[in-house]
Short mmCIF file of C-alpha atoms in Angstrom, two decimals:
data_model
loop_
_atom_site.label_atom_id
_atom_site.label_comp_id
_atom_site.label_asym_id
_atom_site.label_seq_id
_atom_site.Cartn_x
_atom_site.Cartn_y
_atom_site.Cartn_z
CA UNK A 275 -101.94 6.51 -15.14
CA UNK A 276 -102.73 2.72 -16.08
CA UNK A 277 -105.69 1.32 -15.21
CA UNK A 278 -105.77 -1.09 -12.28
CA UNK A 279 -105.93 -4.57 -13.42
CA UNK A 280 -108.99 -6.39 -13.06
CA UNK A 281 -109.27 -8.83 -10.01
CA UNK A 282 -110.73 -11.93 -9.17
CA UNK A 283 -113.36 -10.33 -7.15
CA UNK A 284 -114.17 -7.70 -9.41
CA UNK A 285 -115.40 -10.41 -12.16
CA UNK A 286 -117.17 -12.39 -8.54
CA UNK A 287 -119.09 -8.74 -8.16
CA UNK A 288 -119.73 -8.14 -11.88
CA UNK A 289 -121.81 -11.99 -11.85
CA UNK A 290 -123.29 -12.15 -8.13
CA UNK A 291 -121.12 -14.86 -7.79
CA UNK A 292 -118.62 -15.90 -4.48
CA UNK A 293 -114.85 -15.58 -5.44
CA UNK A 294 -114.63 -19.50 -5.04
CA UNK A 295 -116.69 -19.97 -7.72
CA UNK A 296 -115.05 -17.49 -10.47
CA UNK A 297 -111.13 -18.72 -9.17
CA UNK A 298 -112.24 -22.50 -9.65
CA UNK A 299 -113.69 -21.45 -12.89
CA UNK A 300 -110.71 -19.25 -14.49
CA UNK A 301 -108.45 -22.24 -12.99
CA UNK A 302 -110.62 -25.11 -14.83
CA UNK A 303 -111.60 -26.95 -11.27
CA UNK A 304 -114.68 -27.00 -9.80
CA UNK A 305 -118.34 -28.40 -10.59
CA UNK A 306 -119.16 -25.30 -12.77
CA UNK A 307 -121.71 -26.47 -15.43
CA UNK A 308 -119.41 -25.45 -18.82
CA UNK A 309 -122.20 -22.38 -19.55
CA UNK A 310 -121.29 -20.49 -16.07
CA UNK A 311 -117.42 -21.47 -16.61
CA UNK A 312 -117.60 -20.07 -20.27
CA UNK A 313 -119.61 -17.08 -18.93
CA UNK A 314 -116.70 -16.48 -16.01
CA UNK A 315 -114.13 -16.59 -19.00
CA UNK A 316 -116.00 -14.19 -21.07
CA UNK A 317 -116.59 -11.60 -18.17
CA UNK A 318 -113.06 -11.91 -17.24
CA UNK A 319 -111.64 -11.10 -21.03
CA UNK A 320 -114.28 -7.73 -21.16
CA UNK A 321 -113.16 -6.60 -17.61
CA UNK A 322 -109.16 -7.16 -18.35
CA UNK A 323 -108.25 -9.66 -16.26
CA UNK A 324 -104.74 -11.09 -16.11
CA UNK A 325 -104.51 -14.25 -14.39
CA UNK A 326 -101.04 -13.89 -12.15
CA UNK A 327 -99.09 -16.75 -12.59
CA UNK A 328 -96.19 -16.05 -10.43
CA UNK A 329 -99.01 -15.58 -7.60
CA UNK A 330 -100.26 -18.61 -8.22
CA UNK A 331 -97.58 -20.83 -7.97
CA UNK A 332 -96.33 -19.21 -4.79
CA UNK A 333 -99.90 -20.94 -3.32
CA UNK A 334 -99.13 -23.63 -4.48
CA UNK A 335 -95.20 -24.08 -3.54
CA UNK A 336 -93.96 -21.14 -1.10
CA UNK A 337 -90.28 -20.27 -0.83
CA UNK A 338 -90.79 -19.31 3.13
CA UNK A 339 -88.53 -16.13 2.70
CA UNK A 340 -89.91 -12.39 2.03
CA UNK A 341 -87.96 -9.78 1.18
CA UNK A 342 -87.14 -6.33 2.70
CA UNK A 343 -86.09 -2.85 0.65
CA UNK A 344 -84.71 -0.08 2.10
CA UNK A 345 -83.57 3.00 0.40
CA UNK A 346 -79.93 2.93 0.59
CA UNK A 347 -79.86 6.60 1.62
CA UNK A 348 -82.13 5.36 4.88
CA UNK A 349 -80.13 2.28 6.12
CA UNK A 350 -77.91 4.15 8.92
CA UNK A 351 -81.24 5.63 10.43
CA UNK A 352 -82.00 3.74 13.59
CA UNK A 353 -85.69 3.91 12.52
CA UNK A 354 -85.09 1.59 9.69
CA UNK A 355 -83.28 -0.62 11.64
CA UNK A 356 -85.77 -0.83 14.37
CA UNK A 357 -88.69 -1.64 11.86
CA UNK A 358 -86.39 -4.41 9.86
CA UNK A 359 -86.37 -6.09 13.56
CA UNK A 360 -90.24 -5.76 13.81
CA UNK A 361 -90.14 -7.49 10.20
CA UNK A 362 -88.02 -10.22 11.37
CA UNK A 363 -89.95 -10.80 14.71
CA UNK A 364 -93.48 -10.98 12.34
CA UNK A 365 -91.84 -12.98 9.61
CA UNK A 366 -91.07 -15.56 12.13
CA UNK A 367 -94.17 -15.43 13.63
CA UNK A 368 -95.86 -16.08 10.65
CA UNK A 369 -93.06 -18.45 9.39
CA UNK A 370 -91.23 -16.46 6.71
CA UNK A 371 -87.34 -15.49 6.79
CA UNK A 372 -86.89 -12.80 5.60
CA UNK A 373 -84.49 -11.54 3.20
CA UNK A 374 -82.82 -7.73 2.75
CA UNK A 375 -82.07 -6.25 -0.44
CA UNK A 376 -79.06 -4.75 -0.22
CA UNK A 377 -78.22 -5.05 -4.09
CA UNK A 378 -79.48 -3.07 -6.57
CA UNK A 379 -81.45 -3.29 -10.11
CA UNK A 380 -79.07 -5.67 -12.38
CA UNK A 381 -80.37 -7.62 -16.14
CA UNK A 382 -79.68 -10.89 -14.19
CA UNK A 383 -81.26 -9.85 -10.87
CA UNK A 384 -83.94 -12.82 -9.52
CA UNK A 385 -86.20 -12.60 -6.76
CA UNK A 386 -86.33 -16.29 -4.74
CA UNK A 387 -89.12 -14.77 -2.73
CA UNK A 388 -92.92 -15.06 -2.07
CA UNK A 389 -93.46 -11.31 -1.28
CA UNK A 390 -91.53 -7.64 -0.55
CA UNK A 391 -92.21 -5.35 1.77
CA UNK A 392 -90.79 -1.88 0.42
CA UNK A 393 -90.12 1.36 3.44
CA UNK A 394 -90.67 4.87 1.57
CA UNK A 395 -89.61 3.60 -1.62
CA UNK A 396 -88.77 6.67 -3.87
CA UNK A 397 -91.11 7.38 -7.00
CA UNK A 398 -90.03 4.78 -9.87
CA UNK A 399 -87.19 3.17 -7.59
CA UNK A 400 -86.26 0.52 -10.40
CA UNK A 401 -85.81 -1.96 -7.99
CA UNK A 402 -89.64 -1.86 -6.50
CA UNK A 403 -90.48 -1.24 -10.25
CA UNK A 404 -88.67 -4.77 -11.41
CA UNK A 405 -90.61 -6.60 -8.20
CA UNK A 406 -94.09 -5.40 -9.64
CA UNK A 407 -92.94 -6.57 -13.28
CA UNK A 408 -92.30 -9.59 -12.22
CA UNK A 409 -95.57 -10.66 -10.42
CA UNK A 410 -94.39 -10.53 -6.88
CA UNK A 411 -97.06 -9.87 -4.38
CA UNK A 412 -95.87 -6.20 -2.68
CA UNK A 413 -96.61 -4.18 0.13
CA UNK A 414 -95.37 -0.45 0.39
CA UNK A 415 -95.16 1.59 3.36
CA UNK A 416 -95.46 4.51 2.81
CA UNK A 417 -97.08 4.94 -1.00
CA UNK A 418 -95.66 4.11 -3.64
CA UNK A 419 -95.75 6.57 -7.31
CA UNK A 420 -94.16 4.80 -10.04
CA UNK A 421 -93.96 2.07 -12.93
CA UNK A 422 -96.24 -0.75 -11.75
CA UNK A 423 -98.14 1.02 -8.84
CA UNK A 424 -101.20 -0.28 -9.89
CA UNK A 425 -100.07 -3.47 -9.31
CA UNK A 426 -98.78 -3.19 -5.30
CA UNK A 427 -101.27 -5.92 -3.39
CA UNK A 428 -100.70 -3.52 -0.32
CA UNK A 429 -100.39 0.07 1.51
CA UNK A 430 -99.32 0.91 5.06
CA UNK A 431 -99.78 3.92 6.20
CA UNK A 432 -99.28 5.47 9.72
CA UNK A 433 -101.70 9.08 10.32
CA UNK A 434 -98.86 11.29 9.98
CA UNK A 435 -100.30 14.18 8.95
CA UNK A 436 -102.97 13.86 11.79
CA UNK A 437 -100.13 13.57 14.41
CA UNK A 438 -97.92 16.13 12.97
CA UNK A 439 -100.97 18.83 13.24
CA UNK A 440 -100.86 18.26 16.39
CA UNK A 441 -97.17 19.27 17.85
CA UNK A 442 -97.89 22.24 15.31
CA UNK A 443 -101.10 23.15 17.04
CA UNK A 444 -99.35 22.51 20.32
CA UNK A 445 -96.50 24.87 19.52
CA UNK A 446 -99.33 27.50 18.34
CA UNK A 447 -101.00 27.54 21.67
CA UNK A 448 -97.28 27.98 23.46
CA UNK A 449 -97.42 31.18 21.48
CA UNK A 450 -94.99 30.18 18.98
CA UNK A 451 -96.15 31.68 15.67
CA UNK A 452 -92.71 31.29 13.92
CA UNK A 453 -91.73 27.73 13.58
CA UNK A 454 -89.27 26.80 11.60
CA UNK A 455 -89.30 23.04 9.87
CA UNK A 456 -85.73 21.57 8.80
CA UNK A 457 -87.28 19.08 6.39
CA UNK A 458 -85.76 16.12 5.10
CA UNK A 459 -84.47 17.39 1.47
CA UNK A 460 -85.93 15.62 -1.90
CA UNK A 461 -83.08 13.03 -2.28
CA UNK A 462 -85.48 10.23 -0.88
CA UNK A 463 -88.87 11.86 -2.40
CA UNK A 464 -90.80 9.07 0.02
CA UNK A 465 -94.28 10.30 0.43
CA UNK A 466 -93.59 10.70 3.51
CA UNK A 467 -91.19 13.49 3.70
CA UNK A 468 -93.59 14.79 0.69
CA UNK A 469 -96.48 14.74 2.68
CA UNK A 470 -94.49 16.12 5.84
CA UNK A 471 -93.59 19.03 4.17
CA UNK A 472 -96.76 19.90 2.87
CA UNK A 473 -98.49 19.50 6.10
CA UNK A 474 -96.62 21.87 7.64
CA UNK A 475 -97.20 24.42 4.42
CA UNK A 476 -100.81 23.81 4.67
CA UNK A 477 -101.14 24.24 8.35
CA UNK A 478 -98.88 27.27 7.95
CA UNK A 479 -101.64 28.85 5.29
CA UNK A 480 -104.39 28.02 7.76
CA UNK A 481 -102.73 29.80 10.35
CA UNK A 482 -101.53 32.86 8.62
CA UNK A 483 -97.92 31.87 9.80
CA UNK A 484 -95.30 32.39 7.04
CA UNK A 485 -93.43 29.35 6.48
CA UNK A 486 -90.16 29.01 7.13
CA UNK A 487 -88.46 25.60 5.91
CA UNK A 488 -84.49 24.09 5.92
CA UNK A 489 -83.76 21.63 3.94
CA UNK A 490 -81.26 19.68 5.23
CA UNK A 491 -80.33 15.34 4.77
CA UNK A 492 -81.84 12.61 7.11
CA UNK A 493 -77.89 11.66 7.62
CA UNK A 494 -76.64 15.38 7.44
CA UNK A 495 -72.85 15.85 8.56
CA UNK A 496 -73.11 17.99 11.95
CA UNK A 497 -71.21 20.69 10.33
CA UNK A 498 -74.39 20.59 7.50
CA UNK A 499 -76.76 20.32 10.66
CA UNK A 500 -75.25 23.24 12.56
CA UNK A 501 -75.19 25.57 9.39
CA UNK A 502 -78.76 24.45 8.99
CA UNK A 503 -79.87 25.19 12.49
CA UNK A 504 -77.95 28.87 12.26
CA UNK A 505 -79.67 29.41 9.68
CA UNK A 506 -83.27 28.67 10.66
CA UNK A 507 -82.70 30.38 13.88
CA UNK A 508 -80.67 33.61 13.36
CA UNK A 509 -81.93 34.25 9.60
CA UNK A 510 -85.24 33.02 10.01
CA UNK A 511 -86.34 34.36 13.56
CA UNK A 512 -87.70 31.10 14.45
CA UNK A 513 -89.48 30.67 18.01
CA UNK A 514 -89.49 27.09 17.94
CA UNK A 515 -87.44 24.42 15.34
CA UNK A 516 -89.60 21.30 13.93
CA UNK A 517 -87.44 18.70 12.67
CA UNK A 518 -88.61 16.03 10.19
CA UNK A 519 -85.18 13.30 10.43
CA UNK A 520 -85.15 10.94 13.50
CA UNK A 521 -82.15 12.32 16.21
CA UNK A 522 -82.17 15.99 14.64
CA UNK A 523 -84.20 17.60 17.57
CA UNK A 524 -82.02 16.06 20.13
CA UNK A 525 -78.58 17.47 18.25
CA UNK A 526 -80.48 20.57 17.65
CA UNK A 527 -80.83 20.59 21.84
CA UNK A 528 -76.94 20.49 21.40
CA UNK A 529 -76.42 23.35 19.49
CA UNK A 530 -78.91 25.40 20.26
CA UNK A 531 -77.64 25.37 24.35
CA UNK A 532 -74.36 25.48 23.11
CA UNK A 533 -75.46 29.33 22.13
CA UNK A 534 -76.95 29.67 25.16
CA UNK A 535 -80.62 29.64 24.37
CA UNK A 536 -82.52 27.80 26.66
CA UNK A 537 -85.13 25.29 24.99
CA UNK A 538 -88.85 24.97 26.38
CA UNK A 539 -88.44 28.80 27.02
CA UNK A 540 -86.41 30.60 24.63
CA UNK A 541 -86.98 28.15 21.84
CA UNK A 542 -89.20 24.70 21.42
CA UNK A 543 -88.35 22.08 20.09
CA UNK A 544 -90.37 19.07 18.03
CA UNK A 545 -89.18 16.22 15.98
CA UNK A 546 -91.86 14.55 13.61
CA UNK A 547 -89.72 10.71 14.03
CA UNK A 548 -88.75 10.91 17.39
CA UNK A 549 -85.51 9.08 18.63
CA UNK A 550 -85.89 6.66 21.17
CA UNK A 551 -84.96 7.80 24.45
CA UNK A 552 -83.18 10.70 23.43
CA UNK A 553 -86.49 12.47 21.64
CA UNK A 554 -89.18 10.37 22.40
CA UNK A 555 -88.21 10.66 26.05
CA UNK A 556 -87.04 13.80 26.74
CA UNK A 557 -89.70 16.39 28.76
CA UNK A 558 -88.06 18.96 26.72
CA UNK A 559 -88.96 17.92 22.71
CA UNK A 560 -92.62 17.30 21.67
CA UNK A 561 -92.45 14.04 19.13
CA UNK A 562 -93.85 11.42 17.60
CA UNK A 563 -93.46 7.87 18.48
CA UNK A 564 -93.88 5.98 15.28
CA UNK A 565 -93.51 2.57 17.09
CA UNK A 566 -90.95 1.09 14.21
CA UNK A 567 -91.31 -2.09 15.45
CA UNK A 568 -94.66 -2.91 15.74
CA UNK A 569 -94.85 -0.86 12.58
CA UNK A 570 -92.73 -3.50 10.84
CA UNK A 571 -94.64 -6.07 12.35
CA UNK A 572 -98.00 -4.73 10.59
CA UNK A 573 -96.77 -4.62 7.78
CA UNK A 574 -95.38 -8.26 7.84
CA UNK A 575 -98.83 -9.21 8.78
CA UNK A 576 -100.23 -6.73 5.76
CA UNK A 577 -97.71 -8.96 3.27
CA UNK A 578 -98.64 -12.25 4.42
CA UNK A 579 -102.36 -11.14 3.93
CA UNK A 580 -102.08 -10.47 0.54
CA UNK A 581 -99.17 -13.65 -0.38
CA UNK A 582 -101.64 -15.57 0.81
CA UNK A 583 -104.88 -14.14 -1.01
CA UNK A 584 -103.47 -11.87 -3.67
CA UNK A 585 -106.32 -11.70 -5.85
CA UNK A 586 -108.71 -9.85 -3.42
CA UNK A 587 -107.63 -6.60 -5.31
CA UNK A 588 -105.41 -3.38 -3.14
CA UNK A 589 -105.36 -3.21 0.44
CA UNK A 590 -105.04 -0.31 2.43
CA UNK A 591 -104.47 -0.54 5.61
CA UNK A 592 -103.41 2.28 8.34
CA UNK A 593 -101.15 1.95 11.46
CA UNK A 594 -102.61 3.26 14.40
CA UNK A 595 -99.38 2.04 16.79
CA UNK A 596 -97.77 5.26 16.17
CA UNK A 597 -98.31 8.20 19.75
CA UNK A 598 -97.39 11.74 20.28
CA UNK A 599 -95.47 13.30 23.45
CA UNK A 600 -96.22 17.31 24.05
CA UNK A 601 -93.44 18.95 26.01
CA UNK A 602 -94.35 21.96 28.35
#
């Protein structure tokens, strides 16, 4: 893995000196006697530092757009949608547009923007890749593993392995000690359906519970989602179905009455990105919340953080808007 590039603040540390100081100094402003400003220069060439140029001109002339990415795949998931309007409502707030890239990678491709904000971007996504390349101050939600990772300014993260833990420790103490999780298959790689399903593995091992997962597409066809849900229950044995897509509990309600099984007491049900209203509210599914709104509102907040300071080195930050419901 590359090493992350040396900051403006890791050269401040390095001399005892304030971050004023060493910026005026690597810029050539200031009153720095020409011994410190030499000394700045030379402790910034031993640690590695890069001075980013596209960074600095955005503080000196901002476009007043940012720009959103979406994984094509994700776009029809009313999650998505919900957290682009929580982007939009902080962008205004904090005077942005905000701008949605719905093209992809192309030799020509320019970004007229002073920062991205990038949902569950897939490992080396060439688009998120290009944005690093090119200097432009990123935050990813969700992480991101790829070309340039070193250089995203950003990370938002909500405690989604905490709050999955515990619908699976909820479903344990209904006595349900064979639940089966229809994951969200590999096609989007986000580390969030990577860290989903090895939540549920782990907590599986801890619990001496043999795992039982379905993988089946966040946008499955219902004939896809069916087959998957026949198979989890009548192959598998399960006692309860955990579903990791947004809407899939409530059309696994669906079919699961539909064969006459009665969920909360022949079967439970859970969904890990619950659906407003129709997950999130019902007494019958335990879910997650995962606020998308005010999620894309953090992380509007997170972007305009570092567009406005990107030199202070990574920031990780986690969202704590996100709630669990427990049915039964």
């Amino acid at each position: 893995m590359a090493r992350t590039r040396a900051t403006i603040m890791d050269i401040a540390r390095e001399l005892g000196l304030s971050k004023t100081t060493v910026s005026s100094a690597l810029g050539g402003s200031g009153r720095i006697s020409e011994e410190k400003r030499a000394l700045i220069r030379e402790t910034a060439d031993r640690l590695g530092y890069v001075a980013n140029r596209a960074a600095r001109s955005l503080r000196v002339s901002r476009v007043g757009t940012i720009g959103l990415y979406i994984p094509p795949i994700a776009r029809s998931l009313a999650f998505y949608m919900d957290f682009a309007f929580g982007v939009t409502e902080g962008a205004a707030a904090a005077d942005y547009d905000v701008t949605l890239f719905a093209r992809g990678l192309t030799p020509q491709r320019a970004f007229h923007v002073d920062g991205v904000i990038a949902i569950d971007p897939s490992p080396g996504e060439p688009l998120v890749a290009a944005l690093l390349d090119d200097g432009i101050p990123t935050v990813s939600v969700g992480r991101y593993t790829g070309p340039g990772q070193e250089r995203v300014l950003g990370t938002l993260e909500a405690h989604h392995a905490e709050l999955q833990t515990k619908i699976l420790d909820h479903l344990l103490s209904r006595g349900r000690t064979c639940p089966a999780l229809l994951a969200v298959d590999d096609a989007i790689s986000s580390s969030w359906a990577v860290d989903t399903l090895n939540t549920y593995l782990e907590w599986c091992l801890r619990n001496g519970i043999q795992p039982r997962v379905h993988e089946v597409e966040a946008n499955a066809t219902p004939r896809d989602l069916v087959s998957a849900i026949a198979s989890a229950v009548d192959a598998g044995h399960a006692d309860a179905l955990v579903c990791g897509a947004q809407g899939h509990a409530a059309q696994s309600q669906i079919v699961l009455e539909s064969r006459g099984l009665t969920v909360g007491k022949d079967l439970d049900l859970a969904s890990f990105a619950g659906a407003a209203a129709l997950e999130t509210g019902n007494p019958l599914i335990s879910s997650i919340d995962l606020a998308p709104r005010e999620y894309g509102a953090a992380a509007t907040e997170l972007l305009d953080a570092v567009v406005r300071d990107p030199d202070a080195g990574p920031v990780h930050r986690w969202f704590d808007g996100a709630s669990v419901q427990l049915a039964g």
